Coordinates of C-alpha atoms in Angstrom, one line a residue:
X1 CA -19.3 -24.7 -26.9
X2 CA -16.4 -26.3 -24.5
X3 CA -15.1 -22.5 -24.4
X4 CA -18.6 -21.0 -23.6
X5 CA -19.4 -22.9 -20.8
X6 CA -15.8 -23.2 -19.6
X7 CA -17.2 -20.0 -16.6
X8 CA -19.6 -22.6 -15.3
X9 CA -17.8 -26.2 -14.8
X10 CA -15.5 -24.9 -11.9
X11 CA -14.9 -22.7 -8.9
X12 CA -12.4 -19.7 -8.5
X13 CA -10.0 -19.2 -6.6
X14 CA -9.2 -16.5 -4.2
X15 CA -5.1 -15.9 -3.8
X16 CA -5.8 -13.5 -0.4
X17 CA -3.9 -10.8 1.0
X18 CA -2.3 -13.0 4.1
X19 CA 0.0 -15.9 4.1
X20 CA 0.7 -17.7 7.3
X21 CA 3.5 -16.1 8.6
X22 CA 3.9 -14.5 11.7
X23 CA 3.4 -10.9 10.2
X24 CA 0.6 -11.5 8.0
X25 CA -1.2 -13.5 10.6
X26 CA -0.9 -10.3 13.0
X27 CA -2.1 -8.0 10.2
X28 CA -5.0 -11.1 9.3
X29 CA -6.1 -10.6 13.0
X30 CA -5.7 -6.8 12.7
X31 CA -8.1 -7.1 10.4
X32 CA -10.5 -9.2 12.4
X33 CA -10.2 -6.5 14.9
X34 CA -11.1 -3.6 12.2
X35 CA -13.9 -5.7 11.2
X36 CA -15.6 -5.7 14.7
X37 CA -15.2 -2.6 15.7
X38 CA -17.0 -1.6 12.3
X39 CA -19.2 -4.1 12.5
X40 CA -20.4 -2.8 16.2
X41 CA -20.5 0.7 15.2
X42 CA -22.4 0.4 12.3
X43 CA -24.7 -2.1 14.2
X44 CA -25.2 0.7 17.1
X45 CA -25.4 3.7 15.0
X46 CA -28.4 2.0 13.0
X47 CA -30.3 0.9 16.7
X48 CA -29.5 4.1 18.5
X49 CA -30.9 6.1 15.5
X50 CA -34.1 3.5 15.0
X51 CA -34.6 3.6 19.0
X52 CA -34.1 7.3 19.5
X53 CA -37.3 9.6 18.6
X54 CA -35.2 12.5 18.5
X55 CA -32.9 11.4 15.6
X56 CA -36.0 10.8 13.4
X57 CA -35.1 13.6 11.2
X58 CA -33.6 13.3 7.5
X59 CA -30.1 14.1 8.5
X60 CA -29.5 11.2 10.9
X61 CA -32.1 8.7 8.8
X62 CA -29.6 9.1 5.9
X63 CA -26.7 8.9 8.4
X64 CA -28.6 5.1 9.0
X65 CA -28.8 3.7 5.6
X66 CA -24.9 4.9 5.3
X67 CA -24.1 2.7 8.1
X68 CA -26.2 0.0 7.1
X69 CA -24.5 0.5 3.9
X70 CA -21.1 -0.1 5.6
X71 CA -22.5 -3.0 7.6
X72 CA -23.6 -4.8 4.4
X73 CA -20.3 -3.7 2.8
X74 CA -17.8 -5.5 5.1
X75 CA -20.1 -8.7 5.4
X76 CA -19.9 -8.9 1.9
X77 CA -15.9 -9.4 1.9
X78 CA -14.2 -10.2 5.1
X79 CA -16.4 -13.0 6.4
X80 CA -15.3 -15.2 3.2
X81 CA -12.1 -14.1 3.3
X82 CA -11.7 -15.2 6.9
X83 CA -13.3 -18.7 6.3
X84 CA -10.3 -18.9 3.7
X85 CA -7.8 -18.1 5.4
X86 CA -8.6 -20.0 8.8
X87 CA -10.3 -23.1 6.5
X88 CA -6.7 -23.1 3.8
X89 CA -9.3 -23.4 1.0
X90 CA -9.3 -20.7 -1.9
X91 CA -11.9 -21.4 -3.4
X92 CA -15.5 -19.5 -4.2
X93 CA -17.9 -21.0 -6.2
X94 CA -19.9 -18.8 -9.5
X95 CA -22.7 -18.6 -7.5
X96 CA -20.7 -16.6 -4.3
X97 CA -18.5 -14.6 -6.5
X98 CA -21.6 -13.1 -8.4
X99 CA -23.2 -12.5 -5.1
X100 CA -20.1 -10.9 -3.8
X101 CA -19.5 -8.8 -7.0
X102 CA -23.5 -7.9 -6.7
X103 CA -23.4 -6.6 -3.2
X104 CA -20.2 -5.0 -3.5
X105 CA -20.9 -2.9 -6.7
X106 CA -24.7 -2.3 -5.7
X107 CA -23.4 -1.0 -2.2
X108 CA -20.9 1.3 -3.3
X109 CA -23.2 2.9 -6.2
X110 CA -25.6 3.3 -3.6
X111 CA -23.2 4.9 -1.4
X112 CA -21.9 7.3 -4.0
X113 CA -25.4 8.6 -4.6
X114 CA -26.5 8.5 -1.0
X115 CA -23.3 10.6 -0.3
X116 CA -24.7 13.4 -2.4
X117 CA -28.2 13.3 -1.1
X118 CA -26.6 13.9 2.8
X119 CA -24.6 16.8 0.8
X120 CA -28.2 18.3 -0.7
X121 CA -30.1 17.6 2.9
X122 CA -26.8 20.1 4.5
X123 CA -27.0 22.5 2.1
X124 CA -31.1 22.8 2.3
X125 CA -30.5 22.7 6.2
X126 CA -28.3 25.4 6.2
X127 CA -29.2 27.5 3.5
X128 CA -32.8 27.4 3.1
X129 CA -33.8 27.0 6.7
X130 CA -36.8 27.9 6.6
X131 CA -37.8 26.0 3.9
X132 CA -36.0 23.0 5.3
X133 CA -38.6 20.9 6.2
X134 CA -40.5 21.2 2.7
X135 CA -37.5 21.1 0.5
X136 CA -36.2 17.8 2.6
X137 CA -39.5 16.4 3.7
X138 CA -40.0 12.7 5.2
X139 CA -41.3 11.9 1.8
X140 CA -38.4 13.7 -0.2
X141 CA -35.8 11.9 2.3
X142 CA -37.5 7.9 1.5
X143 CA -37.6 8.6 -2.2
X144 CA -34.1 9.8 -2.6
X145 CA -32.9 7.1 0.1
X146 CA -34.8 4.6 -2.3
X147 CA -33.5 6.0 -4.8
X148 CA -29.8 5.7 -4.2
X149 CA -30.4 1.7 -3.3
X150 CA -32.2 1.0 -6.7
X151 CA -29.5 3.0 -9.2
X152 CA -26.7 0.8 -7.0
X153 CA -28.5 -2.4 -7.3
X154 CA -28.9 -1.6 -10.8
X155 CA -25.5 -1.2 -11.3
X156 CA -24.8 -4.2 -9.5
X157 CA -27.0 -6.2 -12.0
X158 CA -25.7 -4.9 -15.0
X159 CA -22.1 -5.4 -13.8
X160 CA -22.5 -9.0 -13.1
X161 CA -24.7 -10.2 -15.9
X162 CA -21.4 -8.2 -18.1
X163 CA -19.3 -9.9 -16.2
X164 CA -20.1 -13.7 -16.4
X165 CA -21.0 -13.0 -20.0
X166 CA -17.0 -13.4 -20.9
X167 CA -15.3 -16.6 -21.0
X168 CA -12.9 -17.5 -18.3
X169 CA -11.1 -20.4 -20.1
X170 CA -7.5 -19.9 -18.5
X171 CA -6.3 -19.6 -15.1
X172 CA -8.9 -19.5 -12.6
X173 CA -7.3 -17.8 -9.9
X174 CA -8.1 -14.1 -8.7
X175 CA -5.5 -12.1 -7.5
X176 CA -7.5 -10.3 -4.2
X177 CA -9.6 -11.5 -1.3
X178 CA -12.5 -10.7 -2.5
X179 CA -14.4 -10.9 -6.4
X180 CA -14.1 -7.8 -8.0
X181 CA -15.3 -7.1 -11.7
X182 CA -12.0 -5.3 -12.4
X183 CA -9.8 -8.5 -11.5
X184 CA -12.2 -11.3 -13.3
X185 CA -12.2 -9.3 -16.3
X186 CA -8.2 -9.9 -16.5
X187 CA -9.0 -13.3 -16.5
X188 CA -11.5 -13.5 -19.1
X189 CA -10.3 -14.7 -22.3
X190 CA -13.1 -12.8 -24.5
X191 CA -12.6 -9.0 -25.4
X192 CA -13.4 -6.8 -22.7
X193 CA -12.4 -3.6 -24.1
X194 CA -16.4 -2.2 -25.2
X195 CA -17.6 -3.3 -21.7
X196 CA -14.4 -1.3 -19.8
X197 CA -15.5 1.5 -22.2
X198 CA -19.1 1.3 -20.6
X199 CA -18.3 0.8 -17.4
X200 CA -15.6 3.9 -17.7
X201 CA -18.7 5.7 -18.4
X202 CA -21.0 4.5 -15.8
X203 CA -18.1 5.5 -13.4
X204 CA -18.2 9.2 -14.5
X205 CA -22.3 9.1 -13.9
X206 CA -21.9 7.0 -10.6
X207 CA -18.7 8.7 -9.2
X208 CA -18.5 12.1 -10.7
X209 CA -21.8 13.4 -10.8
X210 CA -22.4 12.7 -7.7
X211 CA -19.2 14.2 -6.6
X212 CA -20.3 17.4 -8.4
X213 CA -23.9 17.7 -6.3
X214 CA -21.4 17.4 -3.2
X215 CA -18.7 20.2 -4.3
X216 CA -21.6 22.3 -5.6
X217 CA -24.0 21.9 -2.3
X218 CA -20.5 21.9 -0.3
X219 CA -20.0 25.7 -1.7
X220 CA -23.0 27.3 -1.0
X221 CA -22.6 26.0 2.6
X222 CA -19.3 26.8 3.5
X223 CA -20.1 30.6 2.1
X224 CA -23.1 30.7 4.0
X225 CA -21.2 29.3 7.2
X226 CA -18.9 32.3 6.6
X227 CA -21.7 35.0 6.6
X228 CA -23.3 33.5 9.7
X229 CA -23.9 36.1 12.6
X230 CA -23.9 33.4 15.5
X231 CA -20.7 31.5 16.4
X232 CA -22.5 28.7 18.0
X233 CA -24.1 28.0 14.8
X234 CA -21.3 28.9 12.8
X235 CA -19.1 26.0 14.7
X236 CA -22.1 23.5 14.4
X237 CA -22.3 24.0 11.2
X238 CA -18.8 23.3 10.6
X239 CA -18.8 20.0 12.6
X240 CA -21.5 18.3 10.7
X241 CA -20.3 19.5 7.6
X242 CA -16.3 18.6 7.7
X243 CA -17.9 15.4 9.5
X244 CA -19.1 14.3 6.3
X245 CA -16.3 16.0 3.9
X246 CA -13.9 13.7 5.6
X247 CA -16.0 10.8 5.0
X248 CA -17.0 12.0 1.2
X249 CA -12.8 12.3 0.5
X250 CA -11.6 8.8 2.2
X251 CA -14.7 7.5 0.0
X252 CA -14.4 9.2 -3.3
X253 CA -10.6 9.4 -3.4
X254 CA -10.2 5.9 -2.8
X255 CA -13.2 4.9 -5.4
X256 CA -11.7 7.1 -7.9
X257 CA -8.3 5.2 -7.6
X258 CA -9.8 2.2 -8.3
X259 CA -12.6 2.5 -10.8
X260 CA -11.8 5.4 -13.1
X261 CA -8.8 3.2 -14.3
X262 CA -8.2 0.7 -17.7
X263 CA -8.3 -2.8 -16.3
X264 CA -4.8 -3.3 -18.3
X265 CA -3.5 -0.7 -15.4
X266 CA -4.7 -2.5 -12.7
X267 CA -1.7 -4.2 -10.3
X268 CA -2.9 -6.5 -7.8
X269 CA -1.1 -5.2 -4.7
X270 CA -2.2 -1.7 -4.9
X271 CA -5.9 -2.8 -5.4
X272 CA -6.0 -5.2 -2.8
X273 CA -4.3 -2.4 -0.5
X274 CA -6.7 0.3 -1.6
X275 CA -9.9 -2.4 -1.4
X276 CA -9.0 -2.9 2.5
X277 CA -8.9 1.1 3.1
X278 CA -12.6 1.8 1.8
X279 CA -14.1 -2.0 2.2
X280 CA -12.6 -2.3 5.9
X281 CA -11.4 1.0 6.8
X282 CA -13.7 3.3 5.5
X283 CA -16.3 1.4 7.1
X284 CA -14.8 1.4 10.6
X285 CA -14.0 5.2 10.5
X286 CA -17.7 6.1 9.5
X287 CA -19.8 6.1 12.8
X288 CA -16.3 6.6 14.7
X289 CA -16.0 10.5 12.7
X290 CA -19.9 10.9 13.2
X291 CA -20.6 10.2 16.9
X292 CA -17.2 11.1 17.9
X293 CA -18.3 14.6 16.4
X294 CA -22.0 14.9 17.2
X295 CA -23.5 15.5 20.5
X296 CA -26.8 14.3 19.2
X297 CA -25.2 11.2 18.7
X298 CA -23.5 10.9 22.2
X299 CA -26.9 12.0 23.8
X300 CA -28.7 9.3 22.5
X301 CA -26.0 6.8 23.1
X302 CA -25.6 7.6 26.7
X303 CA -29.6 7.7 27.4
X304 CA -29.6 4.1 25.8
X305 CA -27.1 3.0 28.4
X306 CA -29.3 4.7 31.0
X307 CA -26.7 7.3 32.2
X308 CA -28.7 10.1 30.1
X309 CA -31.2 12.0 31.8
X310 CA -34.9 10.4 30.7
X311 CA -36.3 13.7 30.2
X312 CA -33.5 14.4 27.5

């Protein structure tokens, strides 16, 4: 019984990525950096697409809930990881490393299948034109949007109530800056192997089907970008598409590193590094590659600020 309820009768403890020397506290402040600037664009993208009438379509409201998917995503991780840092403590209690591993694992699975919906609402756009506005109605877009946020929360459930079913009855502290399943697990002192054989699975169905929608919707477009009479449509075609191809690879690739992995070949140092690319990174790049590369975008940004014409 001692051993069973060993999880509950203490915190955990977060080791970090920075010490508090002079280089890791310039990198630590880097990071606050990051963290604003994604925080801010995220934040904007979601008001300037809510505020602006013209972005109302299915394109740029899935473009929303994948930057309040990044929002969510980095205040998830760095705000903790800050307070520990600046604070000296390490600690997290059961309570806030459930919610973290929650969020985090609900978020990504959402993203992964939100991903492949934007892939599907391209390809309809640009291959069934004319049946674009049945095929991805207003309707079509909420359900599949809802869609993606349920499957991720789901996954986020499963994956904690998994997790805290193992004992932790040994050392208590978890190498990253952040609770993820993957480094609790090497913690536990129960036998993890049938639930790393699930959760392999639920990573091929969470990561590689929807990665297969994406290269399959991503084919027809780019063939039917090639037969394209116009230019002008030919090169806006392009620049949403490799827009979001840039976003799908720094996503996927990273997610794939981490994820479709035994837990036994997990090393600390390259998770933490390759957690801070697509939980801090990823998220900062995201409305930078899609406003940077849509005039739309920039239109509605400028008429905010009131140097866009009104009639625009």
């Amino acid at each position: 019984m001692a051993r069973e309820n060993s999880t509950f009768n203490s915190d955990f403890l977060l080791l970090g990525i920075f010490n508090h020397s002079p280089t890791h506290t310039f990198l630590f402040f880097l990071v606050l950096g990051i963290f604003s600037v994604a925080f801010m664009g995220n934040s904007v993208m979601v008001l300037l697409i809510y505020l602006d009438t013209q972005l109302h379509t299915p394109m740029y409201l899935l473009l929303s809930q994948l930057s309040l998917m990044d929002l969510m995503l980095i205040c998830t991780t760095v705000p903790k990881m800050a307070f520990n840092y600046l604070s000296g403590s390490k600690s997290i209690s059961m309570a806030g490393c459930a919610t973290q591993i929650f969020f985090y694992t609900s978020l990504l699975g959402s993203e992964c299948f939100l991903l492949a919906v934007m892939a599907y609402d391209r390809y309809t756009a640009i291959c069934h034109p004319l049946r674009y506005t049945n095929l991805m109605s207003p309707k079509i877009c909420g359900l599949t949007t809802a869609f993606s946020w349920i499957l991720g929360s789901t996954d986020g459930i499963i994956d904690v109530v998994a997790t805290f079913s193992f004992s932790y009855c040994g050392s208590r502290e978890i190498a990253h800056f952040f609770c993820d399943f993957p480094s609790l697990l090497i913690l536990s002192c129960s036998d993890t192997s049938i639930f790393e054989k699930v959760l392999f699975i639920c990573c091929i169905v969470m990561i590689v089907f929807p990665v297969a929608i994406i290269i399959a919707s991503y084919a027809r477009v780019i063939l039917a970008v090639i037969h394209m009479g116009s230019g002008e449509g030919r090169r806006k075609a392009f620049t949403t598409c490799s827009s979001h191809l840039l976003v799908v690879g720094m996503y996927y690739g990273a997610a794939l590193f981490m994820y479709i992995r035994p837990t036994s070949d997990h090393s600390p140092t390259q998770d933490k590094m390759v957690s801070v690319f697509y939980t801090i990174l990823t998220p900062m790049l995201n409305p930078l590659i899609y406003s940077l590369r849509n005039k739309e975008v920039t239109r509605a940004f400028m008429k905010i600020l009131g140097k866009g014409k009104s009639g625009e």
